[in-house]
CSV table of C-alpha atoms and ligand atoms in Angstrom, one decimal:
chain,number,residue,atom,x,y,z
A,1,MET,CA,86.6,-17.5,9.8
A,2,ARG,CA,84.6,-20.5,8.1
A,3,MET,CA,85.8,-23.0,10.6
A,4,LYS,CA,84.9,-20.9,13.5
A,5,LYS,CA,81.5,-20.0,12.1
A,6,SER,CA,80.7,-23.7,11.7
A,7,LEU,CA,81.8,-24.6,15.2
A,8,PHE,CA,79.7,-21.8,16.6
A,9,THR,CA,76.7,-23.3,14.5
A,10,LYS,CA,77.4,-26.8,15.9
A,11,ILE,CA,77.5,-25.4,19.5
A,12,ALA,CA,74.2,-23.6,18.9
A,13,ILE,CA,72.4,-26.6,17.5
A,14,ILE,CA,73.6,-28.5,20.7
A,15,VAL,CA,72.5,-26.0,23.0
A,16,LEU,CA,69.1,-25.6,21.0
A,17,SER,CA,68.4,-29.3,21.4
A,18,PHE,CA,69.1,-29.4,25.0
A,19,ILE,CA,66.6,-26.6,25.4
A,20,LEU,CA,64.0,-28.3,23.2
A,21,ALA,CA,64.6,-31.8,24.9
A,22,ALA,CA,64.2,-30.0,28.4
A,23,ALA,CA,61.0,-28.5,27.1
A,24,PHE,CA,59.5,-31.9,26.1
A,25,VAL,CA,60.5,-33.4,29.4
A,26,GLY,CA,58.7,-30.5,30.9
A,27,CYS,CA,55.6,-31.2,29.0
A,28,GLY,CA,55.4,-34.8,30.2
A,29,LYS,CA,54.9,-33.4,33.8
A,30,VAL,CA,51.5,-32.9,35.0
A,31,ASP,CA,50.8,-30.2,37.9
A,32,THR,CA,48.2,-32.0,39.4
A,33,MET,CA,46.9,-29.6,41.8
A,34,LYS,CA,46.9,-26.8,39.3
A,35,ARG,CA,44.9,-29.0,36.8
A,36,VAL,CA,42.5,-30.0,39.4
A,37,SER,CA,41.7,-26.6,40.6
A,38,LYS,CA,41.4,-25.3,36.9
A,39,ASN,CA,39.0,-28.2,35.7
A,40,LYS,CA,37.4,-28.5,39.1
A,41,VAL,CA,37.5,-32.2,38.9
A,42,VAL,CA,39.7,-34.8,40.4
A,43,ILE,CA,40.2,-38.3,38.7
A,44,MET,CA,40.2,-41.4,40.5
A,45,GLY,CA,41.3,-44.5,38.7
A,46,THR,CA,40.0,-47.9,39.9
A,47,ASN,CA,38.8,-51.5,38.8
A,48,ALA,CA,35.3,-51.6,39.6
A,49,GLU,CA,35.7,-55.5,39.9
A,50,PHE,CA,36.7,-55.6,43.4
A,51,PRO,CA,33.8,-55.8,45.8
A,52,PRO,CA,33.1,-54.5,48.4
A,53,PHE,CA,36.0,-52.0,47.8
A,54,GLU,CA,34.7,-51.0,44.2
A,55,TYR,CA,32.0,-52.5,42.3
A,56,ARG,CA,29.0,-51.4,40.0
A,57,ASN,CA,25.7,-50.5,42.1
A,58,ASP,CA,22.2,-51.1,40.8
A,59,LYS,CA,22.3,-47.8,39.1
A,60,GLY,CA,25.6,-48.8,37.2
A,61,GLU,CA,27.7,-46.5,39.1
A,62,VAL,CA,31.0,-47.2,40.7
A,63,ASP,CA,30.4,-47.6,44.4
A,64,GLY,CA,32.0,-49.1,47.3
A,65,PHE,CA,34.5,-48.4,50.2
A,66,ASP,CA,37.0,-46.7,48.2
A,67,ALA,CA,34.6,-44.7,46.0
A,68,ALA,CA,33.1,-43.4,49.4
A,69,MET,CA,36.6,-42.4,50.4
A,70,ALA,CA,37.3,-40.6,47.3
A,71,LYS,CA,34.1,-38.9,47.4
A,72,GLU,CA,35.5,-37.3,50.9
A,73,ILE,CA,38.7,-36.5,48.8
A,74,ALA,CA,36.9,-34.6,46.1
A,75,LYS,CA,34.9,-32.8,48.9
A,76,GLU,CA,38.0,-31.8,50.8
A,77,LEU,CA,39.6,-30.3,47.4
A,78,GLY,CA,36.3,-28.7,46.7
A,79,VAL,CA,36.0,-30.1,43.2
A,80,GLU,CA,34.0,-32.8,41.5
A,81,LEU,CA,34.9,-36.5,41.5
A,82,LYS,CA,35.3,-38.2,38.1
A,83,ILE,CA,36.0,-42.1,38.2
A,84,GLU,CA,37.7,-44.0,35.4
A,85,ASP,CA,37.1,-47.9,35.5
A,86,MET,CA,40.1,-49.8,33.8
A,87,ALA,CA,41.9,-53.0,34.1
A,88,PHE,CA,43.8,-53.3,37.4
A,89,ASP,CA,47.1,-54.0,35.8
A,90,SER,CA,47.0,-50.5,33.9
A,91,LEU,CA,46.2,-48.3,36.7
A,92,LEU,CA,49.8,-47.3,37.7
A,93,ASN,CA,50.6,-46.6,34.0
A,94,ALA,CA,47.4,-44.5,33.8
A,95,LEU,CA,48.6,-42.7,36.9
A,96,ALA,CA,51.8,-41.8,35.6
A,97,SER,CA,50.8,-40.8,32.4
A,98,GLY,CA,48.4,-38.2,34.0
A,99,LYS,CA,45.0,-39.9,32.9
A,100,ILE,CA,44.1,-40.1,36.3
A,101,ASP,CA,45.1,-38.3,39.5
A,102,PHE,CA,45.1,-41.0,42.2
A,103,VAL,CA,44.4,-44.9,42.3
A,104,ALA,CA,41.8,-46.2,45.0
A,105,ALA,CA,41.4,-49.9,44.2
A,106,GLY,CA,42.3,-51.9,47.1
A,107,MET,CA,45.7,-51.7,45.8
A,108,SER,CA,48.3,-53.2,48.5
A,109,VAL,CA,51.5,-51.3,48.8
A,110,THR,CA,54.4,-53.2,47.4
A,111,GLU,CA,58.1,-52.5,46.9
A,112,GLU,CA,57.7,-52.5,43.3
A,113,ARG,CA,54.7,-50.2,43.1
A,114,LEU,CA,56.7,-47.8,45.5
A,115,GLU,CA,59.2,-47.3,42.9
A,116,ASN,CA,56.2,-46.0,40.4
A,117,ALA,CA,54.1,-44.2,42.8
A,118,ASP,CA,53.9,-42.6,46.1
A,119,PHE,CA,51.1,-44.2,48.6
A,120,SER,CA,49.0,-42.7,51.3
A,121,GLU,CA,48.9,-43.9,54.8
A,122,ALA,CA,47.5,-47.3,54.8
A,123,TYR,CA,43.8,-47.4,55.3
A,124,TYR,CA,43.0,-51.2,55.5
A,125,THR,CA,44.9,-54.3,56.6
A,126,ALA,CA,44.1,-57.2,54.0
A,127,SER,CA,45.5,-60.9,53.2
A,128,GLN,CA,45.3,-63.3,50.4
A,129,LYS,CA,43.1,-66.2,50.8
A,130,ILE,CA,42.5,-69.5,48.9
A,131,ILE,CA,39.1,-70.3,47.6
A,132,VAL,CA,38.4,-74.0,46.6
A,133,LYS,CA,35.2,-75.8,45.7
A,134,LYS,CA,33.2,-76.7,49.0
A,135,ASP,CA,33.8,-80.6,48.3
A,136,ASN,CA,37.4,-80.3,47.9
A,137,ASP,CA,39.3,-82.1,50.8
A,138,THR,CA,42.7,-82.5,49.2
A,139,ILE,CA,43.6,-78.6,49.1
A,140,LYS,CA,43.7,-77.5,52.7
A,141,GLY,CA,46.3,-74.7,52.4
A,142,LYS,CA,48.9,-73.3,50.6
A,143,ALA,CA,51.3,-76.3,50.9
A,144,ASP,CA,48.6,-78.2,48.9
A,145,LEU,CA,48.7,-75.8,45.9
A,146,GLU,CA,51.9,-77.3,44.3
A,147,GLY,CA,51.4,-78.6,40.7
A,148,LYS,CA,47.8,-77.2,40.9
A,149,LYS,CA,46.0,-75.0,38.6
A,150,ILE,CA,45.4,-71.5,40.2
A,151,GLY,CA,43.3,-68.6,39.0
A,152,VAL,CA,44.1,-65.0,39.9
A,153,GLN,CA,43.4,-61.4,38.9
A,154,GLU,CA,46.4,-60.3,36.7
A,155,GLY,CA,49.0,-58.2,37.9
A,156,THR,CA,47.6,-58.3,41.7
A,157,THR,CA,49.4,-59.5,44.6
A,158,GLY,CA,47.4,-62.6,44.7
A,159,ASP,CA,49.0,-63.1,41.1
A,160,LEU,CA,52.7,-62.7,42.6
A,161,GLU,CA,52.0,-64.9,45.6
A,162,ALA,CA,50.5,-67.7,43.3
A,163,SER,CA,53.3,-67.4,41.1
A,164,LYS,CA,55.9,-68.2,43.9
A,165,ILE,CA,54.5,-71.6,44.4
A,166,ASN,CA,56.3,-74.8,42.9
A,167,ASN,CA,55.1,-76.1,39.7
A,168,VAL,CA,51.9,-74.0,39.4
A,169,GLN,CA,50.0,-73.1,36.3
A,170,VAL,CA,48.8,-69.8,37.0
A,171,SER,CA,45.8,-68.4,34.9
A,172,ARG,CA,45.4,-64.7,34.9
A,173,PHE,CA,41.9,-63.2,34.5
A,174,LYS,CA,41.1,-59.5,34.2
A,175,LYS,CA,38.5,-59.9,36.8
A,176,GLY,CA,38.4,-62.0,40.0
A,177,ILE,CA,34.8,-63.3,39.3
A,178,ASP,CA,36.1,-64.7,36.0
A,179,ALA,CA,38.6,-66.9,37.9
A,180,VAL,CA,35.9,-67.7,40.4
A,181,MET,CA,33.7,-68.8,37.2
A,182,ASP,CA,36.5,-71.1,36.0
A,183,LEU,CA,36.8,-72.5,39.4
A,184,LYS,CA,33.1,-73.4,39.6
A,185,ASN,CA,33.4,-75.1,36.1
A,186,GLY,CA,36.4,-77.3,37.2
A,187,LYS,CA,38.9,-75.5,34.8
A,188,ILE,CA,41.2,-74.6,37.9
A,189,ASP,CA,41.7,-75.7,41.2
A,190,ALA,CA,41.9,-72.7,43.5
A,191,VAL,CA,41.6,-69.1,43.3
A,192,VAL,CA,44.1,-66.9,45.2
A,193,ILE,CA,42.6,-63.4,46.1
A,194,ASP,CA,42.0,-61.0,48.6
A,195,ALA,CA,40.1,-61.8,51.7
A,196,SER,CA,37.3,-59.3,51.1
A,197,PRO,CA,36.3,-59.9,47.5
A,198,ALA,CA,36.5,-63.7,48.5
A,199,GLU,CA,33.9,-63.4,51.1
A,200,VAL,CA,31.6,-61.4,48.6
A,201,PHE,CA,32.1,-64.2,45.6
A,202,VAL,CA,31.9,-66.9,48.2
A,203,SER,CA,28.7,-65.7,49.6
A,204,LYS,CA,26.9,-65.9,46.3
A,205,ASN,CA,28.1,-69.4,45.4
A,206,ASP,CA,27.3,-72.0,47.9
A,207,ASP,CA,29.6,-74.5,46.3
A,208,LEU,CA,32.5,-72.7,47.3
A,209,LYS,CA,34.8,-72.2,50.4
A,210,ILE,CA,37.5,-70.0,51.7
A,211,LEU,CA,40.4,-71.5,53.4
A,212,GLU,CA,41.4,-70.6,56.8
A,213,GLU,CA,45.1,-69.8,56.1
A,214,ASP,CA,46.2,-66.2,55.5
A,215,LEU,CA,49.0,-66.3,52.8
A,216,THR,CA,50.0,-62.7,53.2
A,217,GLU,CA,49.5,-59.6,55.1
A,218,GLU,CA,49.3,-56.4,53.0
A,219,GLU,CA,48.0,-52.8,53.6
A,220,TYR,CA,45.6,-51.0,51.2
A,221,ALA,CA,46.7,-47.4,50.5
A,222,ILE,CA,45.8,-44.7,47.9
A,223,ALA,CA,48.6,-44.0,45.0
A,224,VAL,CA,49.3,-40.7,43.6
A,225,ARG,CA,52.1,-39.8,41.0
A,226,LYS,CA,55.7,-39.7,42.5
A,227,GLY,CA,56.2,-36.3,43.9
A,228,ASP,CA,52.4,-35.1,44.2
A,229,LYS,CA,53.1,-34.2,47.8
A,230,GLU,CA,50.3,-31.6,48.0
A,231,LEU,CA,47.6,-34.1,46.8
A,232,LEU,CA,49.1,-36.7,49.0
A,233,ASP,CA,48.8,-34.6,52.1
A,234,VAL,CA,45.1,-33.9,51.3
A,235,ILE,CA,44.3,-37.5,51.1
A,236,ASN,CA,46.3,-38.4,54.3
A,237,LYS,CA,44.2,-35.6,55.8
A,238,VAL,CA,40.8,-37.3,54.7
A,239,ILE,CA,41.8,-40.6,55.8
A,240,LYS,CA,42.8,-39.2,59.5
A,241,ASN,CA,39.7,-37.1,59.6
A,242,LEU,CA,37.8,-40.4,58.7
A,243,LYS,CA,39.2,-42.3,61.6
A,244,ASP,CA,39.0,-39.5,64.0
A,245,SER,CA,35.5,-38.8,63.3
A,246,GLY,CA,34.2,-42.6,63.4
A,247,LYS,CA,33.1,-42.0,59.7
A,248,TYR,CA,35.7,-44.7,58.9
A,249,ASP,CA,34.1,-47.3,61.1
A,250,GLU,CA,30.6,-46.3,59.7
A,251,LEU,CA,32.0,-47.1,56.1
A,252,VAL,CA,33.4,-50.4,57.1
A,253,THR,CA,30.1,-51.4,58.7
A,254,GLN,CA,28.3,-50.3,55.4
A,255,TYR,CA,30.3,-51.8,53.2
A,256,ILE,CA,32.6,-54.4,54.6
A,257,GLY,CA,30.3,-55.4,57.2
A,258,GLN,CA,32.4,-56.3,60.3
B,301,LIG,N1,45.0,-56.0,46.7
B,301,LIG,C1,45.5,-56.7,45.5
B,301,LIG,C2,46.6,-55.8,44.9
B,301,LIG,O1,47.0,-54.7,45.4
B,301,LIG,C3,44.3,-56.8,44.6
B,301,LIG,C4,43.6,-55.4,44.3
B,301,LIG,C5,42.5,-55.6,43.2
B,301,LIG,O2,42.6,-56.5,42.5
B,301,LIG,N2,41.9,-54.6,42.9
B,301,LIG,O3,47.4,-56.4,44.1
């Protein structure tokens, strides 16, 4: 009798632990749409150091092409938009943990990122560019970057691309503009960064130039938590509506200017 009882107790403990473990796992899962409609707010995560897609305007608010798109998403959801500004390389963790609901940060779709998030339809085609000092006539393209000191924004596709080059020393910055400052000060030889912010930074610094060559071709898209299909459908609908209505082209003219 005693033996039987303790066996029963053991089984009961095992079963209970499974139930408890399942309950804890369940707690980690965020029901995004439920939370959005309950709190009447959707939270965009970004890194407001990436003009013209996201930057702080004169009022100190996060502005830019992505912020404008995010406003349309909030409007479609019928809720308020809240923006969390953080380091670019912490965005996908913040998304997975439920701190934010989607990422709009000029984020390029990559194989690795697709393992940790779902992405919307692409909304912009971009490329990586090289910035050097205007008087630099030795670095004419990617082939000349071997053995050089290159500045990048940490965790970006520019970081990935620069790190592939032979014998390079890659300096990783939290903000692209800090890499540009080190280039001006002669601490590094080149900066590898997305074309659009490169244009903005170089237009404000007449001692710098952008090289012709495109190092990559990438697509910007909005990231949501894996499996957040309902939110993703809304986001894709907004992107489609913006394109169909001509509003997308207006935003490109307003923010990117081409
Ligand atoms: N497009 C680049 C990437 O996805 C850089 C984005 C950014 O710095 N905001 O890595």
